[in-house]
PDB file of C-alpha atoms and ligand atoms in Angstrom:
ATOM      1  CA  MET A  10      63.378   9.936  14.815  1.00 31.00           C
ATOM      2  CA  ALA A  11      62.957   6.629  12.967  1.00 40.00           C
ATOM      3  CA  THR A  12      62.093   6.923   9.287  1.00 43.00           C
ATOM      4  CA  SER A  13      59.674   4.510   7.728  1.00 47.00           C
ATOM      5  CA  PRO A  14      60.817   2.524   4.684  1.00 52.00           C
ATOM      6  CA  PRO A  15      59.814   3.914   1.290  1.00 55.00           C
ATOM      7  CA  VAL A  16      56.421   2.737   0.132  1.00 57.00           C
ATOM      8  CA  LYS A  17      56.473   0.970  -3.210  1.00 55.00           C
ATOM      9  CA  PRO A  18      54.072   2.609  -5.661  1.00 54.00           C
ATOM     10  CA  PRO A  19      51.398   0.382  -7.206  1.00 55.00           C
ATOM     11  CA  ALA A  20      52.602  -1.493 -10.283  1.00 55.00           C
ATOM     12  CA  LEU A  21      51.796   0.226 -13.527  1.00 47.00           C
ATOM     13  CA  PRO A  22      49.860  -1.785 -16.061  1.00 53.00           C
ATOM     14  CA  SER A  23      52.176  -3.692 -18.338  1.00 52.00           C
ATOM     15  CA  PRO A  24      52.004  -2.808 -22.001  1.00 48.00           C
ATOM     16  CA  VAL A  25      50.674  -5.640 -24.126  1.00 49.00           C
ATOM     17  CA  ARG A  26      52.137  -5.994 -27.587  1.00 46.00           C
ATOM     18  CA  GLN A  27      49.773  -6.408 -30.442  1.00 48.00           C
ATOM     19  CA  PRO A  28      50.395  -9.751 -32.141  1.00 52.00           C
ATOM     20  CA  GLU A  29      51.609  -8.190 -35.336  1.00 54.00           C
ATOM     21  CA  GLY A  30      51.767  -5.007 -37.222  1.00 55.00           C
ATOM     22  CA  ASP A  31      52.998  -1.675 -35.967  1.00 62.00           C
ATOM     23  CA  GLU A  32      54.492  -0.713 -32.612  1.00 74.00           C
ATOM     24  CA  SER A  33      51.233   0.389 -30.962  1.00 78.00           C
ATOM     25  CA  VAL A  34      50.601  -0.808 -27.379  1.00 79.00           C
ATOM     26  CA  VAL A  35      47.444  -1.267 -25.351  1.00 76.00           C
ATOM     27  CA  LEU A  36      47.432  -0.531 -21.610  1.00 76.00           C
ATOM     28  CA  GLU A  37      45.617  -3.065 -19.466  1.00 82.00           C
ATOM     29  CA  ARG A  38      42.814  -1.772 -17.249  1.00 83.00           C
ATOM     30  CA  LEU A  39      44.041  -0.207 -13.998  1.00 80.00           C
ATOM     31  CA  PRO A  40      43.097  -2.018 -10.760  1.00 82.00           C
ATOM     32  CA  LYS A  41      39.771  -0.962  -9.224  1.00 86.00           C
ATOM     33  CA  LYS A  42      39.800   2.266  -7.171  1.00 89.00           C
ATOM     34  CA  THR A  43      40.303   1.860  -3.411  1.00 91.00           C
ATOM     35  CA  GLU A  44      37.031   1.732  -1.472  1.00 92.00           C
ATOM     36  CA  PRO A  45      36.447   4.450   1.145  1.00 93.00           C
ATOM     37  CA  PRO A  46      37.126   3.173   4.684  1.00 95.00           C
ATOM     38  CA  GLN A  47      34.313   1.689   6.760  1.00 98.00           C
ATOM     39  CA  MET A  48      32.958   4.357   9.112  1.00 98.00           C
ATOM     40  CA  TYR A  49      31.747   3.751  12.672  1.00 98.00           C
ATOM     41  CA  GLN A  50      28.955   5.470  14.575  1.00 98.00           C
ATOM     42  CA  VAL A  51      29.385   6.097  18.264  1.00 98.00           C
ATOM     43  CA  LEU A  52      26.186   5.458  20.188  1.00 98.00           C
ATOM     44  CA  MET A  53      25.293   6.283  23.735  1.00 98.00           C
ATOM     45  CA  LEU A  54      22.792   4.128  25.579  1.00 98.00           C
ATOM     46  CA  ASN A  55      20.135   5.240  28.007  1.00 98.00           C
ATOM     47  CA  ASP A  56      20.095   4.268  31.656  1.00 98.00           C
ATOM     48  CA  ASP A  57      18.020   5.334  34.647  1.00 98.00           C
ATOM     49  CA  TYR A  58      20.810   6.856  36.735  1.00 98.00           C
ATOM     50  CA  THR A  59      23.198   9.060  34.732  1.00 98.00           C
ATOM     51  CA  PRO A  60      22.123  12.710  35.101  1.00 98.00           C
ATOM     52  CA  MET A  61      20.927  14.397  31.917  1.00 98.00           C
ATOM     53  CA  GLU A  62      23.318  17.301  32.520  1.00 98.00           C
ATOM     54  CA  PHE A  63      26.297  14.941  32.621  1.00 98.00           C
ATOM     55  CA  VAL A  64      25.309  13.388  29.284  1.00 98.00           C
ATOM     56  CA  VAL A  65      24.892  16.811  27.676  1.00 98.00           C
ATOM     57  CA  VAL A  66      28.338  17.929  28.858  1.00 98.00           C
ATOM     58  CA  VAL A  67      29.953  14.684  27.667  1.00 98.00           C
ATOM     59  CA  ILE A  68      28.394  15.058  24.216  1.00 98.00           C
ATOM     60  CA  GLN A  69      29.598  18.658  24.019  1.00 98.00           C
ATOM     61  CA  GLU A  70      33.084  17.837  25.236  1.00 98.00           C
ATOM     62  CA  PHE A  71      33.882  14.660  23.296  1.00 98.00           C
ATOM     63  CA  PHE A  72      31.714  15.057  20.205  1.00 98.00           C
ATOM     64  CA  GLY A  73      32.136  18.786  19.601  1.00 98.00           C
ATOM     65  CA  LYS A  74      28.426  19.595  19.667  1.00 98.00           C
ATOM     66  CA  ASP A  75      26.958  22.892  20.822  1.00 98.00           C
ATOM     67  CA  ARG A  76      24.751  22.813  23.909  1.00 98.00           C
ATOM     68  CA  GLU A  77      21.483  22.814  21.985  1.00 98.00           C
ATOM     69  CA  THR A  78      22.495  19.933  19.696  1.00 98.00           C
ATOM     70  CA  ALA A  79      23.933  17.992  22.642  1.00 98.00           C
ATOM     71  CA  THR A  80      20.634  18.438  24.515  1.00 98.00           C
ATOM     72  CA  GLN A  81      18.647  17.156  21.529  1.00 98.00           C
ATOM     73  CA  ILE A  82      20.887  14.095  21.223  1.00 98.00           C
ATOM     74  CA  MET A  83      20.631  13.413  24.963  1.00 98.00           C
ATOM     75  CA  LEU A  84      16.818  13.638  24.841  1.00 98.00           C
ATOM     76  CA  LYS A  85      16.699  11.294  21.852  1.00 98.00           C
ATOM     77  CA  ILE A  86      18.773   8.750  23.791  1.00 98.00           C
ATOM     78  CA  HIS A  87      16.555   9.227  26.848  1.00 98.00           C
ATOM     79  CA  LEU A  88      13.405   8.589  24.790  1.00 98.00           C
ATOM     80  CA  ASP A  89      14.598   5.963  22.266  1.00 98.00           C
ATOM     81  CA  GLY A  90      17.127   4.091  24.374  1.00 98.00           C
ATOM     82  CA  ARG A  91      20.100   4.944  22.151  1.00 98.00           C
ATOM     83  CA  GLY A  92      21.363   7.658  19.870  1.00 98.00           C
ATOM     84  CA  VAL A  93      24.250   8.525  17.548  1.00 98.00           C
ATOM     85  CA  CYS A  94      26.725  11.067  18.894  1.00 98.00           C
ATOM     86  CA  GLY A  95      29.059  11.064  15.875  1.00 98.00           C
ATOM     87  CA  VAL A  96      30.500   9.072  12.961  1.00 98.00           C
ATOM     88  CA  TYR A  97      34.252   8.455  12.666  1.00 98.00           C
ATOM     89  CA  SER A  98      36.944   6.157  11.356  1.00 98.00           C
ATOM     90  CA  ARG A  99      37.333   2.965  13.416  1.00 98.00           C
ATOM     91  CA  ASP A 100      40.218   4.153  15.596  1.00 98.00           C
ATOM     92  CA  VAL A 101      38.734   7.575  16.323  1.00 98.00           C
ATOM     93  CA  ALA A 102      35.370   5.979  17.188  1.00 98.00           C
ATOM     94  CA  ALA A 103      37.100   3.551  19.589  1.00 98.00           C
ATOM     95  CA  THR A 104      38.912   6.474  21.243  1.00 98.00           C
ATOM     96  CA  LYS A 105      35.634   8.375  21.712  1.00 98.00           C
ATOM     97  CA  VAL A 106      34.063   5.322  23.350  1.00 98.00           C
ATOM     98  CA  ASP A 107      37.046   5.026  25.724  1.00 98.00           C
ATOM     99  CA  GLN A 108      36.900   8.728  26.583  1.00 98.00           C
ATOM    100  CA  VAL A 109      33.188   8.571  27.404  1.00 98.00           C
ATOM    101  CA  LEU A 110      33.519   5.398  29.474  1.00 98.00           C
ATOM    102  CA  ASP A 111      36.509   6.808  31.386  1.00 98.00           C
ATOM    103  CA  ALA A 112      34.652  10.050  32.159  1.00 98.00           C
ATOM    104  CA  ALA A 113      31.536   8.137  33.263  1.00 98.00           C
ATOM    105  CA  ARG A 114      33.535   5.751  35.459  1.00 98.00           C
ATOM    106  CA  GLU A 115      35.433   8.634  37.021  1.00 98.00           C
ATOM    107  CA  ALA A 116      32.158  10.421  37.831  1.00 98.00           C
ATOM    108  CA  GLY A 117      30.556   7.223  39.139  1.00 98.00           C
ATOM    109  CA  HIS A 118      27.827   7.022  36.477  1.00 98.00           C
ATOM    110  CA  PRO A 119      26.776   3.846  34.634  1.00 98.00           C
ATOM    111  CA  LEU A 120      26.631   5.583  31.229  1.00 98.00           C
ATOM    112  CA  GLN A 121      27.328   3.136  28.377  1.00 98.00           C
ATOM    113  CA  CYS A 122      28.772   3.943  24.969  1.00 98.00           C
ATOM    114  CA  VAL A 123      29.487   1.669  21.984  1.00 98.00           C
ATOM    115  CA  SER A 124      30.607   1.943  18.381  1.00 98.00           C
ATOM    116  CA  GLU A 125      29.299  -0.024  15.416  1.00 98.00           C
ATOM    117  CA  PRO A 126      29.944  -0.006  11.677  1.00 98.00           C
ATOM    118  CA  VAL A 127      27.700   2.239   9.624  1.00 98.00           C
ATOM    119  CA  SER A 128      25.852  -0.068   7.225  1.00 91.00           C
TER     120      SER A 128
HETATM  121  N1  TYC B  27      17.707   8.558  31.455  1.00 70.62           N
HETATM  122  C1  TYC B  27      18.610   9.435  32.203  1.00 70.62           C
HETATM  123  C2  TYC B  27      17.814  10.178  33.269  1.00 70.62           C
HETATM  124  O1  TYC B  27      16.592  10.211  33.219  1.00 70.62           O
HETATM  125  C3  TYC B  27      19.306  10.432  31.268  1.00 70.62           C
HETATM  126  C4  TYC B  27      20.213   9.788  30.268  1.00 70.62           C
HETATM  127  C5  TYC B  27      20.207  10.225  28.960  1.00 70.62           C
HETATM  128  C6  TYC B  27      21.099   8.779  30.651  1.00 70.62           C
HETATM  129  C7  TYC B  27      21.061   9.670  28.013  1.00 70.62           C
HETATM  130  C8  TYC B  27      21.964   8.207  29.724  1.00 70.62           C
HETATM  131  O2  TYC B  27      22.795   8.121  27.510  1.00 70.62           O
HETATM  132  C9  TYC B  27      21.938   8.664  28.420  1.00 70.62           C
HETATM  133  N2  TYC B  27      18.525  10.782  34.209  1.00 70.62           N
END
């Protein structure tokens, strides 16, 4: 198996010498903490043709919801036109969208699913 090259640790702050006097040093401020990654919500969109039961099963299967929660989400989408099925990192959200679209295509339903950054 290929090994990845060692990752260089972030540079430590360089000690700054006081202009005169004793040997005391002052450490410069560390760089700002890394921001948490942008998260993405996966939304399903309503349509007039996909059966409610199919949507419920898809939400259970790909978003790990129990049947009752999946039914509530499906009904929200049915009534509001769209609804959040889950929130994930960008790559996981994109995979969920692909999984839903593949399952819908395979079953012959027009179900649509998208991901968008959480504001
Ligand atoms: N509106 C569909 C119907 O009445 C049900 C449905 C719900 C379809 C949610 C898509 O994302 C959806 N059969």
